Short mmCIF file of C-alpha atoms in Angstrom, two decimals:
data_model
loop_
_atom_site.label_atom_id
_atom_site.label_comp_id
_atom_site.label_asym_id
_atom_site.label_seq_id
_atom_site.Cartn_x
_atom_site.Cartn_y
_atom_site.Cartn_z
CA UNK A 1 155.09 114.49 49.94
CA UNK A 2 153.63 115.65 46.81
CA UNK A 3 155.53 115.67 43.50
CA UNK A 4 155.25 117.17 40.34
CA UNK A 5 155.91 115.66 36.72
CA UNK A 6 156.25 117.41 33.50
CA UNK A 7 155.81 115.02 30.29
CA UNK A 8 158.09 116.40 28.16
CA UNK A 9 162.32 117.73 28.41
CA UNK A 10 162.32 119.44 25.49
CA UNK A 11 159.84 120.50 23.10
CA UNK A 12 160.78 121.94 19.24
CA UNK A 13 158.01 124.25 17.49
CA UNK A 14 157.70 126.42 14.81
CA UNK A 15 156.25 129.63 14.86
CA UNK A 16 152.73 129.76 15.04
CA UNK A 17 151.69 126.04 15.94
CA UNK A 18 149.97 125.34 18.75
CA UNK A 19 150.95 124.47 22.62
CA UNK A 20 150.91 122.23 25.08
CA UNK A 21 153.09 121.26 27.89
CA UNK A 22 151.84 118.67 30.22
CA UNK A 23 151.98 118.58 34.21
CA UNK A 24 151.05 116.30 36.67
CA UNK A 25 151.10 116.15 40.26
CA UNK A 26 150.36 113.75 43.11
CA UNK A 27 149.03 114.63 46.20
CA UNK A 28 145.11 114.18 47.09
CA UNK A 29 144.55 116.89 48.68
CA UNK A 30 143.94 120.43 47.88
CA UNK A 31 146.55 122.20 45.79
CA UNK A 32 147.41 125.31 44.27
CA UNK A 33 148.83 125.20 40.62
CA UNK A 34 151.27 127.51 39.18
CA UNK A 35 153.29 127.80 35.63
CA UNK A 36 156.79 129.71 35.92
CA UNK A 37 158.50 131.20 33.32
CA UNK A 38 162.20 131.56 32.90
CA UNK A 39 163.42 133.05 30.01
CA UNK A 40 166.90 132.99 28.37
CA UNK A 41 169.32 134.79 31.14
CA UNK A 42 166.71 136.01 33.36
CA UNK A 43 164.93 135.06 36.81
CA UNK A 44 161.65 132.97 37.19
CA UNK A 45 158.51 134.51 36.54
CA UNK A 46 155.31 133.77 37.03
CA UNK A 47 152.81 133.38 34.21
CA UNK A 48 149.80 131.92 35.92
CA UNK A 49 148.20 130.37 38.89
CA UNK A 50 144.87 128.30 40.28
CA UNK A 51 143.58 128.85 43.41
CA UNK A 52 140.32 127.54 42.84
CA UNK A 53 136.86 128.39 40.68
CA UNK A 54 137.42 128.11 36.97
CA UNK A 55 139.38 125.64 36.40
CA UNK A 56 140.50 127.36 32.87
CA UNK A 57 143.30 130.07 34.13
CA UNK A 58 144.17 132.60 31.60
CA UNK A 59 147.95 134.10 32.30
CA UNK A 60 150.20 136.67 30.65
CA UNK A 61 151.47 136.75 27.07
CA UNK A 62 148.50 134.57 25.79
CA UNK A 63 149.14 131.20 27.81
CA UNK A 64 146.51 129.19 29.57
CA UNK A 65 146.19 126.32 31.71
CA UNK A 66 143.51 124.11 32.33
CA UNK A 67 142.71 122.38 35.70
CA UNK A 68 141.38 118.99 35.97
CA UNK A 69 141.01 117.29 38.69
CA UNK A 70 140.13 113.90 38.31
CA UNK A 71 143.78 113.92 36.06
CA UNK A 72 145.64 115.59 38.45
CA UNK A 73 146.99 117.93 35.52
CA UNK A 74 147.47 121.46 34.68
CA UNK A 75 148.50 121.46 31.18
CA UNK A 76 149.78 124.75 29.85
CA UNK A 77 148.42 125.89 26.49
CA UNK A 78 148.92 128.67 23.75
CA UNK A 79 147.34 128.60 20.43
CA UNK A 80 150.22 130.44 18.50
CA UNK A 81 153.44 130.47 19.78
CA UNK A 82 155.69 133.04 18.60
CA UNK A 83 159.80 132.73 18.63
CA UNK A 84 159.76 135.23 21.60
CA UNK A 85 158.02 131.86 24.08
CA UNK A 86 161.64 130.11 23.60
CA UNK A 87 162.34 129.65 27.37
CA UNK A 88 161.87 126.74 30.15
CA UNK A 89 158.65 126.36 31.66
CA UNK A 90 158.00 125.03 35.52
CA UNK A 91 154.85 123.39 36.31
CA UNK A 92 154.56 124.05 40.32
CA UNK A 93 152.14 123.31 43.17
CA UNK A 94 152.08 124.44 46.82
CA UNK A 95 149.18 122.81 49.58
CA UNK A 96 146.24 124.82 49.93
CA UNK A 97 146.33 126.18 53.86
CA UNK A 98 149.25 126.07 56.29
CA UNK A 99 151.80 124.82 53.61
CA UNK A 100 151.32 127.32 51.02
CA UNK A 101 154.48 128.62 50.63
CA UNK A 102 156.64 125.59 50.18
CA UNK A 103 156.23 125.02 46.22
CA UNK A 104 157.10 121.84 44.80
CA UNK A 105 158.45 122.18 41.61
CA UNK A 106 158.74 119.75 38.07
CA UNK A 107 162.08 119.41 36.37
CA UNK A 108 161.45 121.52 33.69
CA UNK A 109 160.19 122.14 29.90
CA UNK A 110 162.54 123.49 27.89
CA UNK A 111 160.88 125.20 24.94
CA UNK A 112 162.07 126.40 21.36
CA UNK A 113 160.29 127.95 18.95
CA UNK A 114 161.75 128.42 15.46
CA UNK A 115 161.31 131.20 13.21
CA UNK B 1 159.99 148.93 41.82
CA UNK B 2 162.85 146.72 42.14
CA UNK B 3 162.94 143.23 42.08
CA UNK B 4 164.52 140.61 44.04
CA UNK B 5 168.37 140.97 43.92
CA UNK B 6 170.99 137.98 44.84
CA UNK B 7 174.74 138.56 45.05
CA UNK B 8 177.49 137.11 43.86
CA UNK B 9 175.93 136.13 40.48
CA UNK B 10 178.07 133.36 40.31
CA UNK B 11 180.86 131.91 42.60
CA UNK B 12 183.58 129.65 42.25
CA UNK B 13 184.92 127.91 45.31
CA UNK B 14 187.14 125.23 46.83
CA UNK B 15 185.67 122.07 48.48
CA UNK B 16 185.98 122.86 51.85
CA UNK B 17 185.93 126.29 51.98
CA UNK B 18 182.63 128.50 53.61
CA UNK B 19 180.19 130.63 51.34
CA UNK B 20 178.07 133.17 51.70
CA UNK B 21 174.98 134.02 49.43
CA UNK B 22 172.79 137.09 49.51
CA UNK B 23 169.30 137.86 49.44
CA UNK B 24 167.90 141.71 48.93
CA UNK B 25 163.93 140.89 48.95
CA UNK B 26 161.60 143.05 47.56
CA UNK B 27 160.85 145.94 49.76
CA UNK B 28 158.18 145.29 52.39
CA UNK B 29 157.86 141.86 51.73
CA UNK B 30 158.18 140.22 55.02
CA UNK B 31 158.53 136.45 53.68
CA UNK B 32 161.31 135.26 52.32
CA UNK B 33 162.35 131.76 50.62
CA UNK B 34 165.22 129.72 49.68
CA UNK B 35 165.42 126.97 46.51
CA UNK B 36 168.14 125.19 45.41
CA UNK B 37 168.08 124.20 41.56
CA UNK B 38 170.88 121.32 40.89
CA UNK B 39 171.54 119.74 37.79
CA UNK B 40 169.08 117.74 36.10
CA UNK B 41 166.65 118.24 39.14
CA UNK B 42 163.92 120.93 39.72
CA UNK B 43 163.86 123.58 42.18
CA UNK B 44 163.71 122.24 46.03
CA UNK B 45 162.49 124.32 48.76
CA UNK B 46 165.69 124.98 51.34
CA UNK B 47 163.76 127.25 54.02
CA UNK B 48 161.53 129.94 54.77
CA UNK B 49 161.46 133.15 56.81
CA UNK B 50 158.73 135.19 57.93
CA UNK B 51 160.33 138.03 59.27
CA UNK B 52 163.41 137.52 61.24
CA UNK B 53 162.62 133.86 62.33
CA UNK B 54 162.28 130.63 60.07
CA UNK B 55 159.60 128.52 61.18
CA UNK B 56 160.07 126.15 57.97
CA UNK B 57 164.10 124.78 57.75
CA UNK B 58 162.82 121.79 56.73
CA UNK B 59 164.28 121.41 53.13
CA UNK B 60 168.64 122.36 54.28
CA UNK B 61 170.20 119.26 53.43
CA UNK B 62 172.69 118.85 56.35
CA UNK B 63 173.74 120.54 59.23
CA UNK B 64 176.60 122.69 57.16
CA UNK B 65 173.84 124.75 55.44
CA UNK B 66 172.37 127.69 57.73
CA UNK B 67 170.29 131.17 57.04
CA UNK B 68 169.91 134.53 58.72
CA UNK B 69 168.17 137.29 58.25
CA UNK B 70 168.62 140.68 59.96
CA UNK B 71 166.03 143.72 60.09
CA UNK B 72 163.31 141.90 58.15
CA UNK B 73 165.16 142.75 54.75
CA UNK B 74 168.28 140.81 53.91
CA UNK B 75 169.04 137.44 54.18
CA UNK B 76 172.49 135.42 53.93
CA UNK B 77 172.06 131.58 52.76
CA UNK B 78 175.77 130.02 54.08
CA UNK B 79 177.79 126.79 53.39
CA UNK B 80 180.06 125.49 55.49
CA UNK B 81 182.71 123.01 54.46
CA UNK B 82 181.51 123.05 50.67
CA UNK B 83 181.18 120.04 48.64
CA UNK B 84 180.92 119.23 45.00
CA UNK B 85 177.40 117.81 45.62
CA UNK B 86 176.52 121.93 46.69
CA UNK B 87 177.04 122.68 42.92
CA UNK B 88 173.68 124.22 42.25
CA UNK B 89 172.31 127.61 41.38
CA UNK B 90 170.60 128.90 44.52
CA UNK B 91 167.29 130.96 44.12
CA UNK B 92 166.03 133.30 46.44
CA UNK B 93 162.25 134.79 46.38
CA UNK B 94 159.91 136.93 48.49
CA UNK B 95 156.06 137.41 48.98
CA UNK B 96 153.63 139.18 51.02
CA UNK B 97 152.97 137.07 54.27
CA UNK B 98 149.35 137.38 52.92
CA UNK B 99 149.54 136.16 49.40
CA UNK B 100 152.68 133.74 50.71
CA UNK B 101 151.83 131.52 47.30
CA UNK B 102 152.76 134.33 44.94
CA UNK B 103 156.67 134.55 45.43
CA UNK B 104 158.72 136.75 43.05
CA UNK B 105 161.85 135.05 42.16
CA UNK B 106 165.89 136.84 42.21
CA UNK B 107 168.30 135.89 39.52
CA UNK B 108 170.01 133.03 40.98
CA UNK B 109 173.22 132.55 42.50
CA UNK B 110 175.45 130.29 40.29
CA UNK B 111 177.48 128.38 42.83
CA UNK B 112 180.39 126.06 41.56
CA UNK B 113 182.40 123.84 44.57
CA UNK B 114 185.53 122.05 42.72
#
């Protein structure tokens, strides 16, 4: 079964400074890549996803997430984080084709920006 | 339009005692899914419905955990016989059968078995 790992629990920033939250997932085959969003007291949301073709995925509010392969990772990325980011990110991944629904989710990045 | 909604928002029970969660999927989305989020852990995949029928129960943990839904619309997530191990915060989300990998997510049901 495939898994998914994110790097890091919790991650402190200030304002401004740049972003990255790691992923990695195991499974050889061919996935589907997604970052979820869940901010303080509200539901999941989804801020990007890879299919396939460029492997650099822009999503909402600035993020970005780059897919490479031969790593198995799909690190999420924002240049400037502002105090309004401060949330926990999920890395996920469903299998391309008759298992595409089932996502597979990591544990979790809990994020805080200070002003 | 509206979202996802899941009712209660959070429950207390009793171990032992039966639950019921609810589901209220996004109109005209015909699949609907069912994650569990426990402590410390990430989300897990419970089960899957296209339609009225779920062709994927593969992730219910035992035999006391069961889903319907009626109509194509709402679905009810139940636990029989709670125990303090079902302490979790149940998700529920829904998608086009088409685009099945872009699932929209409901607040959560905060369930707590004591």
């Amino acid at each position: 079964a495939q898994s998914v790992s994110q790097h890091n629990h919790h991650v402190i920033l200030s304002e401004a400074a740049s972003l990255e939250l790691g992923c990695n997932y195991s499974y050889g085959g061919t996935v589907n890549l997604f970052w979820y969003v869940q901010y303080p007291g509200q539901h999941l949301q989804l801020l990007l996803k890879y299919f396939s073709g460029d492997p650099l995925v822009k999503g909402i509010k600035g993020f970005e997430a780059e897919f490479i392969k031969s790593k198995f990772s799909f690190n999420l990325r924002k240049p400037s984080v502002q105090w309004s980011d401060t949330a926990e990110y999920f890395c996920a991944v469903t299998l391309s084709g008759a298992g595409s629904y089932q996502l597979t989710f990591g544990k979790g990045t809990k994020l805080s920006v200070i002003p | 339009g509206a979202g996802v909604s899941q009712s209660p928002s959070n429950k207390v029970t009793e171990k032992g005692k039966d639950v019921e969660l609810r589901c209220d999927p996004i109109s005209g989305h015909t699949a609907l899914y069912w994650y569990r989020q426990s402590l410390g852990q990430g989300l897990e995949f419970l089960i899957y419905f296209q339609g009225n029928s779920a062709p994927d129960k593969s992730g219910l943990p035992s035999d006391r955990f069961s889903a319907e839904r009626t109509g194509g619309s709402v679905s009810t997530l139940t636990i029989q016989r709670t125990q303090q191990e079902d302490s979790a915060v149940y998700l529920c989300a829904s998608s086009l059968v088409r685009d099945r990998e872009t699932q929209y997510f409901g607040p959560g049901t905060r369930l707590l078995v004591l």
